[in-house]
PDB file of C-alpha atoms in Angstrom:
ATOM      1  CA  UNK A   1     164.442  94.616 -48.731  1.00 90.00           C
ATOM      2  CA  UNK A   2     161.215  94.882 -46.691  1.00 97.00           C
ATOM      3  CA  UNK A   3     161.314  96.368 -43.193  1.00 98.00           C
ATOM      4  CA  UNK A   4     158.495  94.167 -41.880  1.00 98.00           C
ATOM      5  CA  UNK A   5     157.971  90.587 -43.059  1.00 98.00           C
ATOM      6  CA  UNK A   6     154.917  88.443 -42.403  1.00 98.00           C
ATOM      7  CA  UNK A   7     154.776  84.683 -42.802  1.00 98.00           C
ATOM      8  CA  UNK A   8     151.911  82.221 -42.963  1.00 97.00           C
ATOM      9  CA  UNK A   9     148.839  81.544 -45.038  1.00 96.00           C
ATOM     10  CA  UNK A  10     147.508  83.294 -48.082  1.00 96.00           C
ATOM     11  CA  UNK A  11     144.226  81.952 -49.355  1.00 95.00           C
ATOM     12  CA  UNK A  12     141.049  82.815 -51.189  1.00 94.00           C
ATOM     13  CA  UNK A  13     138.057  83.891 -49.088  1.00 89.00           C
ATOM     14  CA  UNK A  14     134.713  83.235 -50.760  1.00 90.00           C
ATOM     15  CA  UNK A  15     132.606  86.028 -49.276  1.00 81.00           C
ATOM     16  CA  UNK A  16     128.794  86.420 -49.429  1.00 76.00           C
ATOM     17  CA  UNK A  17     127.566  89.216 -51.690  1.00 73.00           C
ATOM     18  CA  UNK A  18     124.177  90.816 -52.234  1.00 65.00           C
ATOM     19  CA  UNK A  19     123.245  90.096 -55.843  1.00 55.00           C
ATOM     20  CA  UNK A  20     119.681  90.570 -57.048  1.00 56.00           C
ATOM     21  CA  UNK A  21     118.242  87.288 -58.263  1.00 59.00           C
ATOM     22  CA  UNK A  22     121.199  85.298 -56.885  1.00 56.00           C
ATOM     23  CA  UNK A  23     120.602  84.484 -53.201  1.00 62.00           C
ATOM     24  CA  UNK A  24     123.675  82.875 -51.683  1.00 67.00           C
ATOM     25  CA  UNK A  25     126.054  84.430 -54.235  1.00 75.00           C
ATOM     26  CA  UNK A  26     129.718  84.491 -53.201  1.00 82.00           C
ATOM     27  CA  UNK A  27     132.732  86.428 -54.408  1.00 84.00           C
ATOM     28  CA  UNK A  28     136.376  85.252 -54.262  1.00 89.00           C
ATOM     29  CA  UNK A  29     138.626  87.688 -52.390  1.00 90.00           C
ATOM     30  CA  UNK A  30     142.327  87.442 -51.530  1.00 94.00           C
ATOM     31  CA  UNK A  31     142.898  86.887 -47.824  1.00 92.00           C
ATOM     32  CA  UNK A  32     144.723  85.032 -45.081  1.00 94.00           C
ATOM     33  CA  UNK A  33     145.713  86.825 -41.875  1.00 96.00           C
ATOM     34  CA  UNK A  34     149.494  87.278 -42.441  1.00 98.00           C
ATOM     35  CA  UNK A  35     148.879  88.317 -46.052  1.00 97.00           C
ATOM     36  CA  UNK A  36     146.259  90.810 -44.887  1.00 97.00           C
ATOM     37  CA  UNK A  37     148.710  92.290 -42.390  1.00 98.00           C
ATOM     38  CA  UNK A  38     151.391  92.658 -45.077  1.00 98.00           C
ATOM     39  CA  UNK A  39     149.019  94.491 -47.424  1.00 98.00           C
ATOM     40  CA  UNK A  40     147.745  96.737 -44.626  1.00 98.00           C
ATOM     41  CA  UNK A  41     151.331  97.685 -43.790  1.00 98.00           C
ATOM     42  CA  UNK A  42     152.118  98.449 -47.421  1.00 98.00           C
ATOM     43  CA  UNK A  43     148.972 100.574 -47.830  1.00 98.00           C
ATOM     44  CA  UNK A  44     150.176 102.655 -44.885  1.00 98.00           C
ATOM     45  CA  UNK A  45     153.618 103.251 -46.352  1.00 98.00           C
ATOM     46  CA  UNK A  46     155.675 100.525 -44.656  1.00 98.00           C
ATOM     47  CA  UNK A  47     157.952  98.360 -46.803  1.00 98.00           C
ATOM     48  CA  UNK A  48     156.451  94.884 -46.346  1.00 98.00           C
ATOM     49  CA  UNK A  49     157.278  91.376 -47.512  1.00 98.00           C
ATOM     50  CA  UNK A  50     155.487  88.040 -47.367  1.00 98.00           C
ATOM     51  CA  UNK A  51     156.813  84.508 -46.833  1.00 98.00           C
ATOM     52  CA  UNK A  52     154.447  81.689 -47.725  1.00 98.00           C
ATOM     53  CA  UNK A  53     153.207  79.175 -50.250  1.00 98.00           C
ATOM     54  CA  UNK A  54     150.301  79.004 -52.673  1.00 98.00           C
ATOM     55  CA  UNK A  55     149.320  76.485 -55.304  1.00 98.00           C
ATOM     56  CA  UNK A  56     150.590  76.688 -58.862  1.00 97.00           C
ATOM     57  CA  UNK A  57     147.051  77.455 -59.988  1.00 97.00           C
ATOM     58  CA  UNK A  58     144.896  80.409 -60.963  1.00 97.00           C
ATOM     59  CA  UNK A  59     144.099  81.260 -57.326  1.00 96.00           C
ATOM     60  CA  UNK A  60     147.794  81.281 -56.478  1.00 97.00           C
ATOM     61  CA  UNK A  61     148.426  83.564 -59.456  1.00 97.00           C
ATOM     62  CA  UNK A  62     145.693  85.899 -58.209  1.00 97.00           C
ATOM     63  CA  UNK A  63     147.251  86.065 -54.749  1.00 97.00           C
ATOM     64  CA  UNK A  64     150.699  86.834 -56.132  1.00 98.00           C
ATOM     65  CA  UNK A  65     149.233  89.552 -58.332  1.00 97.00           C
ATOM     66  CA  UNK A  66     147.361  91.012 -55.358  1.00 97.00           C
ATOM     67  CA  UNK A  67     150.526  91.275 -53.273  1.00 98.00           C
ATOM     68  CA  UNK A  68     152.504  92.786 -56.132  1.00 98.00           C
ATOM     69  CA  UNK A  69     149.779  95.337 -56.902  1.00 97.00           C
ATOM     70  CA  UNK A  70     149.976  96.397 -53.253  1.00 97.00           C
ATOM     71  CA  UNK A  71     153.784  96.684 -53.375  1.00 98.00           C
ATOM     72  CA  UNK A  72     154.410  93.708 -51.068  1.00 98.00           C
ATOM     73  CA  UNK A  73     157.705  91.886 -51.700  1.00 98.00           C
ATOM     74  CA  UNK A  74     156.935  88.393 -53.085  1.00 98.00           C
ATOM     75  CA  UNK A  75     160.413  86.876 -53.535  1.00 97.00           C
ATOM     76  CA  UNK A  76     159.449  84.312 -50.860  1.00 98.00           C
ATOM     77  CA  UNK A  77     155.978  83.502 -52.163  1.00 98.00           C
ATOM     78  CA  UNK A  78     156.525  79.924 -53.362  1.00 98.00           C
ATOM     79  CA  UNK A  79     154.224  78.166 -55.854  1.00 98.00           C
ATOM     80  CA  UNK A  80     153.603  74.466 -55.207  1.00 97.00           C
ATOM     81  CA  UNK A  81     153.024  72.141 -58.178  1.00 96.00           C
ATOM     82  CA  UNK A  82     151.371  69.396 -56.138  1.00 96.00           C
ATOM     83  CA  UNK A  83     149.108  71.108 -53.576  1.00 97.00           C
ATOM     84  CA  UNK A  84     146.349  73.590 -54.319  1.00 97.00           C
ATOM     85  CA  UNK A  85     145.803  77.066 -52.896  1.00 97.00           C
ATOM     86  CA  UNK A  86     143.710  76.921 -49.728  1.00 95.00           C
ATOM     87  CA  UNK A  87     140.105  78.132 -49.977  1.00 95.00           C
ATOM     88  CA  UNK A  88     137.919  79.481 -47.167  1.00 90.00           C
ATOM     89  CA  UNK A  89     134.153  79.981 -47.376  1.00 89.00           C
ATOM     90  CA  UNK A  90     132.883  82.793 -45.169  1.00 80.00           C
ATOM     91  CA  UNK A  91     129.492  82.948 -43.442  1.00 77.00           C
ATOM     92  CA  UNK A  92     128.249  86.210 -41.931  1.00 72.00           C
ATOM     93  CA  UNK A  93     125.745  86.523 -39.108  1.00 72.00           C
ATOM     94  CA  UNK A  94     123.248  89.361 -38.688  1.00 63.00           C
ATOM     95  CA  UNK A  95     125.931  91.559 -37.061  1.00 64.00           C
ATOM     96  CA  UNK A  96     128.428  90.990 -39.888  1.00 52.00           C
ATOM     97  CA  UNK A  97     130.598  88.685 -37.776  1.00 64.00           C
ATOM     98  CA  UNK A  98     132.188  85.846 -39.721  1.00 61.00           C
ATOM     99  CA  UNK A  99     132.855  82.126 -39.471  1.00 72.00           C
ATOM    100  CA  UNK A 100     134.880  79.952 -41.846  1.00 77.00           C
ATOM    101  CA  UNK A 101     134.782  76.616 -43.645  1.00 87.00           C
ATOM    102  CA  UNK A 102     138.212  75.658 -45.029  1.00 90.00           C
ATOM    103  CA  UNK A 103     139.170  73.557 -48.039  1.00 91.00           C
ATOM    104  CA  UNK A 104     142.704  72.638 -46.964  1.00 91.00           C
ATOM    105  CA  UNK A 105     143.613  68.955 -46.641  1.00 85.00           C
ATOM    106  CA  UNK A 106     146.375  69.860 -46.999  1.00 92.00           C
ATOM    107  CA  UNK A 107     146.593  73.243 -48.681  1.00 95.00           C
ATOM    108  CA  UNK A 108     149.734  74.615 -50.277  1.00 97.00           C
ATOM    109  CA  UNK A 109     150.212  77.068 -47.384  1.00 97.00           C
ATOM    110  CA  UNK A 110     150.993  74.140 -45.043  1.00 97.00           C
ATOM    111  CA  UNK A 111     153.768  72.774 -47.259  1.00 97.00           C
ATOM    112  CA  UNK A 112     156.381  75.531 -47.005  1.00 98.00           C
ATOM    113  CA  UNK A 113     159.968  74.314 -46.502  1.00 98.00           C
ATOM    114  CA  UNK A 114     162.923  76.335 -45.280  1.00 97.00           C
ATOM    115  CA  UNK A 115     165.168  75.334 -48.204  1.00 97.00           C
ATOM    116  CA  UNK A 116     162.734  77.012 -50.619  1.00 97.00           C
ATOM    117  CA  UNK A 117     163.319  80.474 -49.129  1.00 98.00           C
ATOM    118  CA  UNK A 118     165.675  83.417 -49.535  1.00 96.00           C
ATOM    119  CA  UNK A 119     166.552  83.969 -45.882  1.00 96.00           C
ATOM    120  CA  UNK A 120     168.401  87.221 -46.540  1.00 96.00           C
ATOM    121  CA  UNK A 121     165.073  88.970 -45.882  1.00 96.00           C
ATOM    122  CA  UNK A 122     165.407  88.033 -42.224  1.00 96.00           C
ATOM    123  CA  UNK A 123     168.793  89.716 -41.981  1.00 96.00           C
ATOM    124  CA  UNK A 124     167.500  92.989 -43.387  1.00 95.00           C
ATOM    125  CA  UNK A 125     164.019  93.251 -41.857  1.00 98.00           C
ATOM    126  CA  UNK A 126     163.237  94.847 -38.485  1.00 98.00           C
ATOM    127  CA  UNK A 127     160.181  92.802 -37.521  1.00 98.00           C
ATOM    128  CA  UNK A 128     158.780  89.356 -38.322  1.00 98.00           C
ATOM    129  CA  UNK A 129     155.074  88.647 -37.832  1.00 98.00           C
ATOM    130  CA  UNK A 130     153.549  85.144 -37.824  1.00 98.00           C
ATOM    131  CA  UNK A 131     150.265  83.466 -36.989  1.00 98.00           C
ATOM    132  CA  UNK A 132     149.115  80.148 -35.578  1.00 97.00           C
ATOM    133  CA  UNK A 133     147.552  78.707 -38.738  1.00 96.00           C
ATOM    134  CA  UNK A 134     151.108  77.968 -39.894  1.00 95.00           C
ATOM    135  CA  UNK A 135     151.532  75.746 -36.830  1.00 97.00           C
ATOM    136  CA  UNK A 136     148.691  73.321 -37.587  1.00 96.00           C
ATOM    137  CA  UNK A 137     150.516  70.975 -39.985  1.00 95.00           C
ATOM    138  CA  UNK A 138     153.992  69.818 -40.971  1.00 97.00           C
ATOM    139  CA  UNK A 139     156.223  70.820 -42.689  1.00 98.00           C
ATOM    140  CA  UNK A 140     154.832  74.338 -42.302  1.00 97.00           C
ATOM    141  CA  UNK A 141     154.946  74.163 -38.504  1.00 97.00           C
ATOM    142  CA  UNK A 142     158.679  73.416 -38.320  1.00 98.00           C
ATOM    143  CA  UNK A 143     159.466  75.924 -41.061  1.00 98.00           C
ATOM    144  CA  UNK A 144     157.581  78.698 -39.276  1.00 98.00           C
ATOM    145  CA  UNK A 145     159.140  78.020 -35.885  1.00 98.00           C
ATOM    146  CA  UNK A 146     162.616  77.893 -37.387  1.00 98.00           C
ATOM    147  CA  UNK A 147     162.068  81.194 -39.219  1.00 98.00           C
ATOM    148  CA  UNK A 148     160.907  82.837 -36.001  1.00 98.00           C
ATOM    149  CA  UNK A 149     163.769  81.420 -33.952  1.00 98.00           C
ATOM    150  CA  UNK A 150     166.301  82.596 -36.543  1.00 98.00           C
ATOM    151  CA  UNK A 151     164.823  86.087 -36.653  1.00 98.00           C
ATOM    152  CA  UNK A 152     164.706  86.341 -32.867  1.00 98.00           C
ATOM    153  CA  UNK A 153     168.340  85.213 -32.605  1.00 98.00           C
ATOM    154  CA  UNK A 154     169.200  88.054 -35.006  1.00 98.00           C
ATOM    155  CA  UNK A 155     167.614  90.554 -32.602  1.00 98.00           C
ATOM    156  CA  UNK A 156     164.462  91.215 -34.630  1.00 98.00           C
ATOM    157  CA  UNK A 157     161.126  92.166 -33.112  1.00 98.00           C
ATOM    158  CA  UNK A 158     158.720  89.219 -33.218  1.00 98.00           C
ATOM    159  CA  UNK A 159     154.952  89.668 -33.515  1.00 98.00           C
ATOM    160  CA  UNK A 160     152.445  86.823 -33.103  1.00 98.00           C
ATOM    161  CA  UNK A 161     148.719  86.338 -33.710  1.00 98.00           C
ATOM    162  CA  UNK A 162     147.306  83.109 -32.200  1.00 97.00           C
ATOM    163  CA  UNK A 163     144.408  82.941 -34.615  1.00 92.00           C
ATOM    164  CA  UNK A 164     142.008  80.276 -33.286  1.00 94.00           C
ATOM    165  CA  UNK A 165     140.368  78.230 -36.042  1.00 92.00           C
ATOM    166  CA  UNK A 166     139.207  75.012 -34.322  1.00 92.00           C
ATOM    167  CA  UNK A 167     138.386  73.126 -37.537  1.00 90.00           C
ATOM    168  CA  UNK A 168     142.063  73.214 -38.547  1.00 93.00           C
ATOM    169  CA  UNK A 169     143.266  71.332 -35.453  1.00 95.00           C
ATOM    170  CA  UNK A 170     142.672  67.655 -34.597  1.00 93.00           C
ATOM    171  CA  UNK A 171     141.323  68.676 -31.184  1.00 96.00           C
ATOM    172  CA  UNK A 172     141.061  71.711 -28.912  1.00 96.00           C
ATOM    173  CA  UNK A 173     143.779  70.266 -26.676  1.00 96.00           C
ATOM    174  CA  UNK A 174     146.221  69.947 -29.582  1.00 97.00           C
ATOM    175  CA  UNK A 175     145.223  73.373 -30.859  1.00 97.00           C
ATOM    176  CA  UNK A 176     145.925  75.049 -27.533  1.00 97.00           C
ATOM    177  CA  UNK A 177     149.277  73.270 -27.230  1.00 97.00           C
ATOM    178  CA  UNK A 178     150.211  74.238 -30.773  1.00 97.00           C
ATOM    179  CA  UNK A 179     149.191  77.863 -30.392  1.00 97.00           C
ATOM    180  CA  UNK A 180     151.131  78.145 -27.142  1.00 97.00           C
ATOM    181  CA  UNK A 181     154.342  77.333 -29.043  1.00 97.00           C
ATOM    182  CA  UNK A 182     154.365  80.857 -30.414  1.00 97.00           C
ATOM    183  CA  UNK A 183     153.870  82.625 -27.100  1.00 98.00           C
ATOM    184  CA  UNK A 184     157.398  82.230 -25.777  1.00 95.00           C
ATOM    185  CA  UNK A 185     158.903  83.437 -29.067  1.00 98.00           C
ATOM    186  CA  UNK A 186     157.204  86.820 -29.426  1.00 98.00           C
ATOM    187  CA  UNK A 187     157.700  90.322 -28.051  1.00 98.00           C
ATOM    188  CA  UNK A 188     154.345  91.596 -29.362  1.00 98.00           C
ATOM    189  CA  UNK A 189     151.086  89.702 -29.147  1.00 98.00           C
ATOM    190  CA  UNK A 190     147.714  90.410 -30.746  1.00 98.00           C
ATOM    191  CA  UNK A 191     145.071  88.156 -29.215  1.00 98.00           C
ATOM    192  CA  UNK A 192     141.281  88.167 -29.066  1.00 97.00           C
ATOM    193  CA  UNK A 193     139.352  87.953 -25.793  1.00 96.00           C
ATOM    194  CA  UNK A 194     138.223  84.416 -26.730  1.00 96.00           C
ATOM    195  CA  UNK A 195     141.781  83.321 -27.550  1.00 98.00           C
ATOM    196  CA  UNK A 196     143.101  84.835 -24.323  1.00 98.00           C
ATOM    197  CA  UNK A 197     140.636  82.768 -22.281  1.00 97.00           C
ATOM    198  CA  UNK A 198     141.435  79.652 -24.305  1.00 97.00           C
ATOM    199  CA  UNK A 199     145.225  79.921 -23.865  1.00 98.00           C
ATOM    200  CA  UNK A 200     145.298  81.077 -20.234  1.00 98.00           C
ATOM    201  CA  UNK A 201     142.278  79.305 -18.740  1.00 97.00           C
ATOM    202  CA  UNK A 202     140.756  82.466 -17.270  1.00 97.00           C
ATOM    203  CA  UNK A 203     138.010  84.854 -18.352  1.00 94.00           C
ATOM    204  CA  UNK A 204     139.765  87.710 -16.548  1.00 96.00           C
ATOM    205  CA  UNK A 205     141.714  89.868 -18.991  1.00 97.00           C
ATOM    206  CA  UNK A 206     143.935  91.151 -16.179  1.00 97.00           C
ATOM    207  CA  UNK A 207     144.824  87.663 -14.976  1.00 97.00           C
ATOM    208  CA  UNK A 208     145.242  86.349 -18.500  1.00 97.00           C
ATOM    209  CA  UNK A 209     147.669  89.027 -19.667  1.00 98.00           C
ATOM    210  CA  UNK A 210     149.624  88.653 -16.426  1.00 97.00           C
ATOM    211  CA  UNK A 211     150.285  85.028 -17.404  1.00 97.00           C
ATOM    212  CA  UNK A 212     151.400  86.121 -20.864  1.00 98.00           C
ATOM    213  CA  UNK A 213     153.831  88.711 -19.534  1.00 98.00           C
ATOM    214  CA  UNK A 214     155.381  86.024 -17.341  1.00 97.00           C
ATOM    215  CA  UNK A 215     156.366  84.245 -20.574  1.00 97.00           C
ATOM    216  CA  UNK A 216     158.397  87.298 -21.600  1.00 97.00           C
ATOM    217  CA  UNK A 217     155.878  89.029 -23.885  1.00 98.00           C
ATOM    218  CA  UNK A 218     156.470  92.767 -23.626  1.00 98.00           C
ATOM    219  CA  UNK A 219     153.256  94.171 -25.115  1.00 98.00           C
ATOM    220  CA  UNK A 220     149.895  92.394 -25.262  1.00 98.00           C
ATOM    221  CA  UNK A 221     146.996  93.759 -27.293  1.00 98.00           C
ATOM    222  CA  UNK A 222     143.621  92.135 -26.587  1.00 98.00           C
ATOM    223  CA  UNK A 223     141.033  92.782 -29.305  1.00 98.00           C
ATOM    224  CA  UNK A 224     137.393  93.050 -28.180  1.00 97.00           C
ATOM    225  CA  UNK A 225     135.419  93.494 -31.406  1.00 93.00           C
ATOM    226  CA  UNK A 226     132.918  96.352 -30.963  1.00 94.00           C
ATOM    227  CA  UNK A 227     134.416  97.176 -27.551  1.00 96.00           C
ATOM    228  CA  UNK A 228     137.779  98.111 -29.093  1.00 97.00           C
ATOM    229  CA  UNK A 229     140.924  96.768 -27.458  1.00 98.00           C
ATOM    230  CA  UNK A 230     142.913  96.543 -24.241  1.00 98.00           C
ATOM    231  CA  UNK A 231     146.644  97.222 -24.165  1.00 98.00           C
ATOM    232  CA  UNK A 232     148.860  95.718 -21.472  1.00 98.00           C
ATOM    233  CA  UNK A 233     152.351  97.157 -21.133  1.00 97.00           C
ATOM    234  CA  UNK A 234     154.646  97.187 -18.108  1.00 92.00           C
ATOM    235  CA  UNK A 235     151.881  96.375 -15.667  1.00 88.00           C
ATOM    236  CA  UNK A 236     149.419  98.967 -16.970  1.00 95.00           C
ATOM    237  CA  UNK A 237     146.165  97.868 -18.598  1.00 97.00           C
ATOM    238  CA  UNK A 238     144.226 100.427 -20.634  1.00 97.00           C
ATOM    239  CA  UNK A 239     140.942 100.136 -22.512  1.00 97.00           C
ATOM    240  CA  UNK A 240     140.697 101.865 -25.895  1.00 97.00           C
ATOM    241  CA  UNK A 241     137.163 102.104 -27.371  1.00 97.00           C
ATOM    242  CA  UNK A 242     136.679 101.840 -31.104  1.00 97.00           C
ATOM    243  CA  UNK A 243     134.583 103.864 -33.550  1.00 97.00           C
ATOM    244  CA  UNK A 244     130.865 103.619 -34.268  1.00 96.00           C
ATOM    245  CA  UNK A 245     130.879 102.607 -37.934  1.00 96.00           C
ATOM    246  CA  UNK A 246     128.272 100.610 -39.870  1.00 94.00           C
ATOM    247  CA  UNK A 247     129.502  96.998 -39.801  1.00 92.00           C
ATOM    248  CA  UNK A 248     129.064  95.021 -43.029  1.00 87.00           C
ATOM    249  CA  UNK A 249     131.705  92.290 -42.786  1.00 85.00           C
ATOM    250  CA  UNK A 250     134.327  91.817 -40.052  1.00 88.00           C
ATOM    251  CA  UNK A 251     136.574  89.638 -42.240  1.00 86.00           C
ATOM    252  CA  UNK A 252     140.087  91.076 -42.044  1.00 91.00           C
ATOM    253  CA  UNK A 253     139.242  93.716 -39.435  1.00 95.00           C
ATOM    254  CA  UNK A 254     141.601  92.262 -36.841  1.00 96.00           C
ATOM    255  CA  UNK A 255     144.380  92.077 -39.424  1.00 97.00           C
ATOM    256  CA  UNK A 256     143.716  95.655 -40.486  1.00 97.00           C
ATOM    257  CA  UNK A 257     143.908  96.648 -36.816  1.00 98.00           C
ATOM    258  CA  UNK A 258     147.217  94.853 -36.351  1.00 98.00           C
ATOM    259  CA  UNK A 259     148.820  96.024 -39.587  1.00 98.00           C
ATOM    260  CA  UNK A 260     147.891  99.606 -38.702  1.00 98.00           C
ATOM    261  CA  UNK A 261     149.241  99.185 -35.169  1.00 98.00           C
ATOM    262  CA  UNK A 262     152.549  97.757 -36.414  1.00 98.00           C
ATOM    263  CA  UNK A 263     152.816 100.594 -38.937  1.00 98.00           C
ATOM    264  CA  UNK A 264     152.534 103.112 -36.121  1.00 98.00           C
ATOM    265  CA  UNK A 265     155.220 101.369 -34.108  1.00 98.00           C
ATOM    266  CA  UNK A 266     157.629 101.229 -37.024  1.00 97.00           C
ATOM    267  CA  UNK A 267     156.989 104.746 -38.318  1.00 97.00           C
ATOM    268  CA  UNK A 268     157.634 106.124 -34.832  1.00 97.00           C
ATOM    269  CA  UNK A 269     160.969 104.373 -34.369  1.00 97.00           C
ATOM    270  CA  UNK A 270     159.765 101.363 -32.333  1.00 97.00           C
ATOM    271  CA  UNK A 271     161.642  98.886 -34.516  1.00 96.00           C
ATOM    272  CA  UNK A 272     163.668  96.739 -32.087  1.00 97.00           C
ATOM    273  CA  UNK A 273     163.137  94.889 -28.799  1.00 97.00           C
ATOM    274  CA  UNK A 274     165.124  97.625 -27.046  1.00 97.00           C
ATOM    275  CA  UNK A 275     162.961 100.388 -28.512  1.00 97.00           C
ATOM    276  CA  UNK A 276     159.802  98.512 -27.509  1.00 98.00           C
ATOM    277  CA  UNK A 277     161.000  98.532 -23.890  1.00 96.00           C
ATOM    278  CA  UNK A 278     161.080 102.351 -24.053  1.00 95.00           C
ATOM    279  CA  UNK A 279     157.602 102.847 -25.557  1.00 96.00           C
ATOM    280  CA  UNK A 280     155.808 105.916 -24.191  1.00 94.00           C
ATOM    281  CA  UNK A 281     152.313 105.107 -22.805  1.00 93.00           C
ATOM    282  CA  UNK A 282     150.832 108.232 -24.403  1.00 94.00           C
ATOM    283  CA  UNK A 283     152.189 107.111 -27.770  1.00 96.00           C
ATOM    284  CA  UNK A 284     150.717 103.667 -27.195  1.00 97.00           C
ATOM    285  CA  UNK A 285     147.255 105.146 -26.685  1.00 97.00           C
ATOM    286  CA  UNK A 286     147.517 107.049 -29.978  1.00 98.00           C
ATOM    287  CA  UNK A 287     148.687 103.923 -31.790  1.00 98.00           C
ATOM    288  CA  UNK A 288     145.659 102.052 -30.436  1.00 98.00           C
ATOM    289  CA  UNK A 289     143.306 104.794 -31.569  1.00 98.00           C
ATOM    290  CA  UNK A 290     144.757 104.659 -35.090  1.00 98.00           C
ATOM    291  CA  UNK A 291     144.549 100.857 -35.160  1.00 98.00           C
ATOM    292  CA  UNK A 292     140.946 100.844 -33.923  1.00 98.00           C
ATOM    293  CA  UNK A 293     140.010 103.273 -36.687  1.00 98.00           C
ATOM    294  CA  UNK A 294     141.640 101.013 -39.287  1.00 98.00           C
ATOM    295  CA  UNK A 295     139.727  97.959 -38.066  1.00 97.00           C
ATOM    296  CA  UNK A 296     136.486  99.922 -37.954  1.00 97.00           C
ATOM    297  CA  UNK A 297     136.967 101.135 -41.531  1.00 97.00           C
ATOM    298  CA  UNK A 298     137.691  97.613 -42.743  1.00 96.00           C
ATOM    299  CA  UNK A 299     134.458  96.314 -41.216  1.00 94.00           C
ATOM    300  CA  UNK A 300     132.385  98.733 -43.309  1.00 94.00           C
ATOM    301  CA  UNK A 301     133.284  96.890 -46.533  1.00 91.00           C
ATOM    302  CA  UNK A 302     132.951  93.266 -47.667  1.00 83.00           C
ATOM    303  CA  UNK A 303     135.924  90.977 -48.172  1.00 78.00           C
ATOM    304  CA  UNK A 304     139.415  90.717 -46.681  1.00 82.00           C
ATOM    305  CA  UNK A 305     142.196  92.492 -48.572  1.00 93.00           C
ATOM    306  CA  UNK A 306     139.829  94.598 -50.733  1.00 91.00           C
ATOM    307  CA  UNK A 307     138.416  96.146 -47.528  1.00 93.00           C
ATOM    308  CA  UNK A 308     141.740  97.040 -45.875  1.00 96.00           C
ATOM    309  CA  UNK A 309     141.933 100.684 -44.915  1.00 93.00           C
ATOM    310  CA  UNK A 310     143.993 103.457 -46.467  1.00 96.00           C
ATOM    311  CA  UNK A 311     145.468 106.295 -44.435  1.00 97.00           C
ATOM    312  CA  UNK A 312     142.948 108.892 -45.593  1.00 97.00           C
ATOM    313  CA  UNK A 313     140.072 106.599 -44.539  1.00 96.00           C
ATOM    314  CA  UNK A 314     141.610 106.050 -41.105  1.00 98.00           C
ATOM    315  CA  UNK A 315     142.236 109.736 -40.479  1.00 98.00           C
ATOM    316  CA  UNK A 316     138.712 110.632 -41.607  1.00 97.00           C
ATOM    317  CA  UNK A 317     137.259 108.013 -39.258  1.00 97.00           C
ATOM    318  CA  UNK A 318     139.288 109.370 -36.340  1.00 97.00           C
ATOM    319  CA  UNK A 319     138.141 112.908 -37.076  1.00 97.00           C
ATOM    320  CA  UNK A 320     134.489 112.405 -37.972  1.00 96.00           C
ATOM    321  CA  UNK A 321     133.236 109.228 -36.278  1.00 97.00           C
ATOM    322  CA  UNK A 322     132.110 109.068 -32.631  1.00 97.00           C
ATOM    323  CA  UNK A 323     133.386 106.381 -30.321  1.00 96.00           C
ATOM    324  CA  UNK A 324     131.154 103.369 -29.781  1.00 95.00           C
ATOM    325  CA  UNK A 325     129.731 103.099 -26.269  1.00 92.00           C
ATOM    326  CA  UNK A 326     129.496  99.464 -25.173  1.00 92.00           C
ATOM    327  CA  UNK A 327     129.688  99.681 -21.402  1.00 89.00           C
ATOM    328  CA  UNK A 328     132.789  97.465 -21.383  1.00 93.00           C
ATOM    329  CA  UNK A 329     134.301  96.933 -17.916  1.00 88.00           C
ATOM    330  CA  UNK A 330     137.948  95.871 -17.625  1.00 89.00           C
ATOM    331  CA  UNK A 331     138.340  92.868 -15.289  1.00 80.00           C
TER     332      UNK A 331
END
């Protein structure tokens, strides 16, 4: 049985590639934030499983094969006969930052039902991670929330990524309300600076994370792109700069960061809500450094899952790559 289970979307990212004579060429890559996190965990030696749904089509077959090749448990990857695997088309700007167009109306990932699952994985895992894209549409929304509530009632650590994709919600107001549903259920939160402002109504990181802690979230990690991340734990905010790598494509970098961070928690015995309450701040700083290196490595390669870092890449980055100076000021 896997020690860490992720649940949510798996999809195909169509990523731009440089092909001589073919301007605008794209390449299909396996992706989807919770799937990315599961693969990143497995590549770093953590037993990982995935709960989700794909279409009974060639893309769904590719995604299952990808997970299995990366040693991710797929007993709860359901194939839907009626709905197709979700597709996402990625655009990159001049800095390698990405935006998405989704073909999902609905996609198979939104159609997961609780009765289709082997829930014994919840009993045996230590941590359940979920994201907000599962909360956009029924029946996936209810299934996800019920999975999380069951796992939390069993005493498992709960990790959440409110991944803001405005085109997948009817309106910003409904999106914010939907994403907030996950906040009161998690112990660990990975959130971008933009998402923090959206969900708390303030541009101040300090004020925003204070609101989140009042909901009962123990550890908040705010990702800042090239400026690294900010950790907030027991009233202490710390900035952790990232590494100065050559950015090609940021697709999956946040998921690589989070999978690497969760791997460090688990492999250092932080595998329960009680253990999280006793986390050493010096350890936390090292975990952030490792996670930043993973995200930086991922950004040097195109695609989602194909670009996810391996341990030797992360350690080499930490040893050989200078930190990126951005002049970030914590407010």
